[in-house]
Amino acid sequence: MRFCVLASGSKGNATYVEGGGVRLLIDAGLSCRALEQRLAARGIDPAGLDAILITHEHTDHIGGLDRFAARYHLPVYANEGTASVVERQCLQAKREPPAFALFESGVPFALGALTVCPVQIPHDTAEPVAFTLSDGERQLGYFTDLGTPTQSVALAIAQCHSLILESNHDLDLLRTSGRPYSLVSRISGTSGHLSNEQASQLIAHVCPPQLCQLILAHLSLDCNQPDVALQVMRHTLQTLHREDVALTVAQQNTPLDWMEV
């Protein structure tokens, strides 16, 4: 199994995964054209995709979903809560909703030879989830938009070999950003986003022995800095004597290189 984070941040999120005989996207938060460009930059033909998995209905995760899915005739896997909101948004905009394949949060399902587990998470949307994907030997975790690290999140991360984990903001930068108090409260609240410190604490609590790579994701452009996020997480890994874990920051404007799980 291999993957490539195509974009990560408040302006759009998308990750490509292939393994178990299938090729898929997790989220489609860029425009259709931008998704095609990011895929092409890594030599991926979008006509060869099999499906799109959706975590939740915020625009930075579904911005290009309906047009991209329609152009390439792709089923969109989502739970009922997310699918109903996306469908309503499309109809209000007088666009055709995508063809949904519904899953139940917390219940694993098969895509080719991959086992996909949608993990329930706290975020301020209808029915948000994170995902783990396993080919039977190795497991990839995709965990962003986490208001609070829950026990179910920790249990899922404990099985991962590669992990994409939100490290959204530095709390001091957020508080001094000049943003409205209501927005600061939302981002830092229990249904908002993980700070650098919260992401670090989660890894300190559960850093599986088989974890070989950790990608910090969904960094705020205004309220975080890659060097700051890396420094906080690197300190935790050093404290755990886990300098063997390859640590990377996902980018908003540039796809990362290929990574093997």
Tab-separated table of C-alpha atoms in Angstrom:
chain	number	residue	atom	x	y	z
A	1	MET	CA	0.000	0.000	0.000
A	2	ARG	CA	1.262	3.468	-0.833
A	3	PHE	CA	-0.151	6.959	-0.550
A	4	CYS	CA	0.422	10.611	-1.357
A	5	VAL	CA	-0.995	13.620	0.506
A	6	LEU	CA	-2.069	15.857	-2.368
A	7	ALA	CA	-3.140	18.836	-0.230
A	8	SER	CA	-3.714	19.465	3.455
A	9	GLY	CA	-5.007	22.561	5.224
A	10	SER	CA	-7.969	24.888	5.565
A	11	LYS	CA	-7.966	25.669	1.811
A	12	GLY	CA	-8.429	22.081	0.716
A	13	ASN	CA	-7.672	18.467	1.624
A	14	ALA	CA	-7.139	15.366	-0.505
A	15	THR	CA	-5.027	12.218	-0.127
A	16	TYR	CA	-4.502	9.470	-2.684
A	17	VAL	CA	-4.165	5.838	-1.555
A	18	GLU	CA	-3.585	2.687	-3.566
A	19	GLY	CA	-3.427	-0.883	-2.367
A	20	GLY	CA	-5.430	-4.074	-2.250
A	21	GLY	CA	-6.236	-3.698	-5.922
A	22	VAL	CA	-7.986	-0.319	-5.518
A	23	ARG	CA	-7.083	3.332	-5.980
A	24	LEU	CA	-8.989	5.954	-4.080
A	25	LEU	CA	-9.110	9.485	-2.725
A	26	ILE	CA	-9.740	10.414	0.868
A	27	ASP	CA	-11.607	13.746	0.629
A	28	ALA	CA	-11.865	15.985	-2.424
A	29	GLY	CA	-11.506	19.485	-1.038
A	30	LEU	CA	-9.818	21.050	-4.075
A	31	SER	CA	-11.460	22.113	-7.318
A	32	CYS	CA	-11.824	19.460	-10.002
A	33	ARG	CA	-9.024	21.042	-12.018
A	34	ALA	CA	-6.721	21.312	-9.009
A	35	LEU	CA	-7.336	17.668	-8.105
A	36	GLU	CA	-6.436	16.648	-11.651
A	37	GLN	CA	-3.270	18.757	-11.516
A	38	ARG	CA	-2.146	17.364	-8.162
A	39	LEU	CA	-2.767	13.809	-9.320
A	40	ALA	CA	-0.935	14.417	-12.580
A	41	ALA	CA	2.023	15.824	-10.646
A	42	ARG	CA	2.441	12.364	-9.116
A	43	GLY	CA	1.755	10.456	-12.315
A	44	ILE	CA	-1.762	9.391	-11.368
A	45	ASP	CA	-4.514	9.096	-13.993
A	46	PRO	CA	-7.807	10.100	-12.330
A	47	ALA	CA	-9.658	7.864	-14.792
A	48	GLY	CA	-8.122	4.913	-12.950
A	49	LEU	CA	-9.614	5.788	-9.565
A	50	ASP	CA	-12.154	3.452	-7.991
A	51	ALA	CA	-13.786	5.542	-5.240
A	52	ILE	CA	-13.721	8.606	-3.004
A	53	LEU	CA	-13.984	8.403	0.782
A	54	ILE	CA	-15.378	11.455	2.597
A	55	THR	CA	-14.671	12.341	6.222
A	56	HIS	CA	-17.229	15.167	6.587
A	57	GLU	CA	-19.010	17.913	4.704
A	58	HIS	CA	-16.887	21.016	5.298
A	59	THR	CA	-15.933	22.740	2.044
A	60	ASP	CA	-12.205	22.158	2.499
A	61	HIS	CA	-12.957	18.420	2.299
A	62	ILE	CA	-15.645	18.296	-0.419
A	63	GLY	CA	-15.058	21.444	-2.499
A	64	GLY	CA	-14.564	19.576	-5.774
A	65	LEU	CA	-16.419	16.408	-4.857
A	66	ASP	CA	-19.537	16.471	-7.029
A	67	ARG	CA	-17.825	17.684	-10.214
A	68	PHE	CA	-14.838	15.352	-9.865
A	69	ALA	CA	-16.989	12.325	-9.007
A	70	ALA	CA	-19.305	13.041	-11.932
A	71	ARG	CA	-16.466	13.542	-14.418
A	72	TYR	CA	-14.830	10.220	-13.540
A	73	HIS	CA	-17.989	8.268	-12.619
A	74	LEU	CA	-16.801	7.545	-9.084
A	75	PRO	CA	-18.864	6.266	-6.173
A	76	VAL	CA	-18.562	8.402	-3.048
A	77	TYR	CA	-18.357	6.518	0.234
A	78	ALA	CA	-19.865	8.432	3.155
A	79	ASN	CA	-22.061	7.813	6.150
A	80	GLU	CA	-25.721	8.803	6.107
A	81	GLY	CA	-25.215	11.989	8.122
A	82	THR	CA	-22.534	13.364	5.809
A	83	ALA	CA	-24.221	12.181	2.603
A	84	SER	CA	-27.522	13.847	3.488
A	85	VAL	CA	-25.842	17.219	4.089
A	86	VAL	CA	-23.761	17.027	0.907
A	87	GLU	CA	-26.842	16.052	-1.095
A	88	ARG	CA	-28.786	19.006	0.309
A	89	GLN	CA	-25.911	21.398	-0.439
A	90	CYS	CA	-25.711	20.184	-4.042
A	91	LEU	CA	-29.442	20.515	-4.603
A	92	GLN	CA	-29.464	24.016	-3.133
A	93	ALA	CA	-26.695	24.947	-5.561
A	94	LYS	CA	-28.673	23.285	-8.392
A	95	ARG	CA	-25.969	20.690	-8.979
A	96	GLU	CA	-26.375	16.943	-9.249
A	97	PRO	CA	-25.372	15.146	-6.022
A	98	PRO	CA	-22.778	12.380	-6.363
A	99	ALA	CA	-23.700	8.717	-6.273
A	100	PHE	CA	-23.268	7.700	-2.656
A	101	ALA	CA	-22.297	4.308	-1.261
A	102	LEU	CA	-23.278	4.468	2.393
A	103	PHE	CA	-21.276	3.014	5.262
A	104	GLU	CA	-22.000	2.935	8.973
A	105	SER	CA	-19.639	4.816	11.265
A	106	GLY	CA	-17.554	2.437	13.357
A	107	VAL	CA	-18.288	-0.547	11.102
A	108	PRO	CA	-15.429	-1.760	8.845
A	109	PHE	CA	-16.147	-2.432	5.179
A	110	ALA	CA	-14.213	-3.805	2.213
A	111	LEU	CA	-12.944	-1.920	-0.801
A	112	GLY	CA	-11.210	-4.466	-2.975
A	113	ALA	CA	-8.762	-6.222	-0.671
A	114	LEU	CA	-8.558	-3.200	1.653
A	115	THR	CA	-10.449	-3.038	4.928
A	116	VAL	CA	-11.663	0.487	5.623
A	117	CYS	CA	-12.729	1.425	9.127
A	118	PRO	CA	-14.554	4.743	9.612
A	119	VAL	CA	-13.684	5.946	13.131
A	120	GLN	CA	-16.134	8.323	14.795
A	121	ILE	CA	-14.542	11.623	15.833
A	122	PRO	CA	-15.698	14.835	17.548
A	123	HIS	CA	-15.972	17.719	15.075
A	124	ASP	CA	-18.671	20.306	14.411
A	125	THR	CA	-20.336	18.556	11.481
A	126	ALA	CA	-23.180	16.096	11.020
A	127	GLU	CA	-21.342	12.770	11.409
A	128	PRO	CA	-17.572	13.193	11.042
A	129	VAL	CA	-15.162	10.273	10.782
A	130	ALA	CA	-11.489	9.507	10.408
A	131	PHE	CA	-10.301	6.421	8.520
A	132	THR	CA	-7.944	3.522	8.874
A	133	LEU	CA	-7.117	1.423	5.811
A	134	SER	CA	-5.541	-2.022	6.094
A	135	ASP	CA	-4.310	-4.472	3.474
A	136	GLY	CA	-4.187	-7.252	6.057
A	137	GLU	CA	-0.556	-6.676	6.932
A	138	ARG	CA	-0.110	-2.937	7.353
A	139	GLN	CA	-2.395	-0.076	8.301
A	140	LEU	CA	-2.635	3.594	7.339
A	141	GLY	CA	-4.453	6.092	9.552
A	142	TYR	CA	-6.022	9.358	8.391
A	143	PHE	CA	-6.991	11.502	11.392
A	144	THR	CA	-7.753	15.190	10.886
A	145	ASP	CA	-10.415	17.608	12.160
A	146	LEU	CA	-10.291	16.099	15.626
A	147	GLY	CA	-11.775	18.290	18.306
A	148	THR	CA	-10.642	15.928	21.037
A	149	PRO	CA	-8.540	12.742	21.010
A	150	THR	CA	-10.990	10.020	22.074
A	151	GLN	CA	-10.392	6.482	23.263
A	152	SER	CA	-11.650	5.085	19.950
A	153	VAL	CA	-9.154	7.297	18.110
A	154	ALA	CA	-6.320	6.110	20.346
A	155	LEU	CA	-7.274	2.466	19.819
A	156	ALA	CA	-7.326	2.901	16.040
A	157	ILE	CA	-4.000	4.758	15.963
A	158	ALA	CA	-2.438	1.978	18.037
A	159	GLN	CA	-2.749	-0.332	15.017
A	160	CYS	CA	-1.168	2.033	12.473
A	161	HIS	CA	2.152	1.705	10.656
A	162	SER	CA	1.773	5.086	8.916
A	163	LEU	CA	-0.252	7.946	10.345
A	164	ILE	CA	-1.582	11.222	8.946
A	165	LEU	CA	-2.448	13.261	12.046
A	166	GLU	CA	-3.817	16.747	12.480
A	167	SER	CA	-1.549	19.324	14.110
A	168	ASN	CA	-3.652	22.347	13.269
A	169	HIS	CA	-2.559	25.280	15.367
A	170	ASP	CA	-0.198	26.725	17.926
A	171	LEU	CA	-2.428	27.894	20.758
A	172	ASP	CA	-0.501	31.121	21.373
A	173	LEU	CA	-0.551	32.011	17.677
A	174	LEU	CA	-4.269	31.260	17.560
A	175	ARG	CA	-5.045	33.462	20.564
A	176	THR	CA	-3.033	36.380	19.174
A	177	SER	CA	-4.229	35.968	15.569
A	178	GLY	CA	-6.810	38.726	15.748
A	179	ARG	CA	-9.561	36.296	14.842
A	180	PRO	CA	-12.991	36.751	16.446
A	181	TYR	CA	-13.315	35.183	19.878
A	182	SER	CA	-16.088	32.911	18.599
A	183	LEU	CA	-13.805	31.470	15.906
A	184	VAL	CA	-10.902	31.022	18.317
A	185	SER	CA	-13.241	29.219	20.710
A	186	ARG	CA	-14.556	27.000	17.942
A	187	ILE	CA	-11.100	25.996	16.676
A	188	SER	CA	-9.697	25.305	20.140
A	189	GLY	CA	-12.887	23.697	21.466
A	190	THR	CA	-13.736	20.040	21.901
A	191	SER	CA	-15.348	19.879	18.437
A	192	GLY	CA	-12.721	21.953	16.628
A	193	HIS	CA	-9.132	21.092	15.730
A	194	LEU	CA	-6.113	19.573	17.470
A	195	SER	CA	-3.320	21.917	18.483
A	196	ASN	CA	0.340	20.986	18.161
A	197	GLU	CA	0.376	20.199	21.860
A	198	GLN	CA	-2.730	18.014	21.699
A	199	ALA	CA	-1.352	16.058	18.764
A	200	SER	CA	1.895	15.597	20.656
A	201	GLN	CA	0.071	14.464	23.791
A	202	LEU	CA	-1.893	11.935	21.752
A	203	ILE	CA	1.320	10.438	20.360
A	204	ALA	CA	2.859	10.471	23.834
A	205	HIS	CA	-0.152	8.467	25.016
A	206	VAL	CA	-0.206	6.029	22.103
A	207	CYS	CA	2.858	5.616	19.901
A	208	PRO	CA	2.603	2.114	18.478
A	209	PRO	CA	5.883	0.198	18.209
A	210	GLN	CA	5.235	-0.510	14.517
A	211	LEU	CA	4.729	3.181	13.625
A	212	CYS	CA	7.326	4.112	11.012
A	213	GLN	CA	6.089	7.426	9.624
A	214	LEU	CA	4.040	10.314	10.952
A	215	ILE	CA	2.699	13.092	8.736
A	216	LEU	CA	1.497	16.236	10.496
A	217	ALA	CA	-1.538	17.530	8.630
A	218	HIS	CA	-4.150	20.274	8.353
A	219	LEU	CA	-1.779	22.993	9.602
A	220	SER	CA	-3.314	26.456	9.811
A	221	LEU	CA	-1.604	28.929	7.481
A	222	ASP	CA	-2.219	31.798	9.926
A	223	CYS	CA	-2.015	30.121	13.322
A	224	ASN	CA	0.800	27.621	12.911
A	225	GLN	CA	4.220	27.176	11.360
A	226	PRO	CA	5.675	23.909	10.045
A	227	ASP	CA	8.878	24.356	12.071
A	228	VAL	CA	6.868	24.913	15.251
A	229	ALA	CA	4.682	21.840	14.705
A	230	LEU	CA	7.724	19.726	13.892
A	231	GLN	CA	9.606	20.932	16.953
A	232	VAL	CA	6.773	20.049	19.321
A	233	MET	CA	6.262	16.574	17.863
A	234	ARG	CA	9.975	15.889	17.487
A	235	HIS	CA	10.487	16.619	21.188
A	236	THR	CA	7.796	14.083	22.067
A	237	LEU	CA	9.306	11.425	19.816
A	238	GLN	CA	12.729	12.049	21.343
A	239	THR	CA	11.258	11.728	24.840
A	240	LEU	CA	9.761	8.398	23.777
A	241	HIS	CA	13.092	7.345	22.225
A	242	ARG	CA	11.299	7.053	18.879
A	243	GLU	CA	13.656	8.998	16.635
A	244	ASP	CA	13.158	6.136	14.170
A	245	VAL	CA	9.737	7.523	13.206
A	246	ALA	CA	10.022	9.546	9.988
A	247	LEU	CA	8.358	12.907	10.633
A	248	THR	CA	6.934	15.077	7.833
A	249	VAL	CA	4.569	18.045	7.438
A	250	ALA	CA	1.864	17.890	4.762
A	251	GLN	CA	1.641	20.954	2.517
A	252	GLN	CA	-1.309	23.029	1.366
A	253	ASN	CA	0.038	23.964	-2.055
A	254	THR	CA	2.328	21.076	-2.989
A	255	PRO	CA	1.707	17.319	-2.934
A	256	LEU	CA	4.101	15.268	-0.849
A	257	ASP	CA	6.256	12.565	-2.355
A	258	TRP	CA	5.056	8.975	-2.476
A	259	MET	CA	5.133	7.101	0.827
A	260	GLU	CA	4.945	3.367	1.414
A	261	VAL	CA	2.946	2.026	4.336
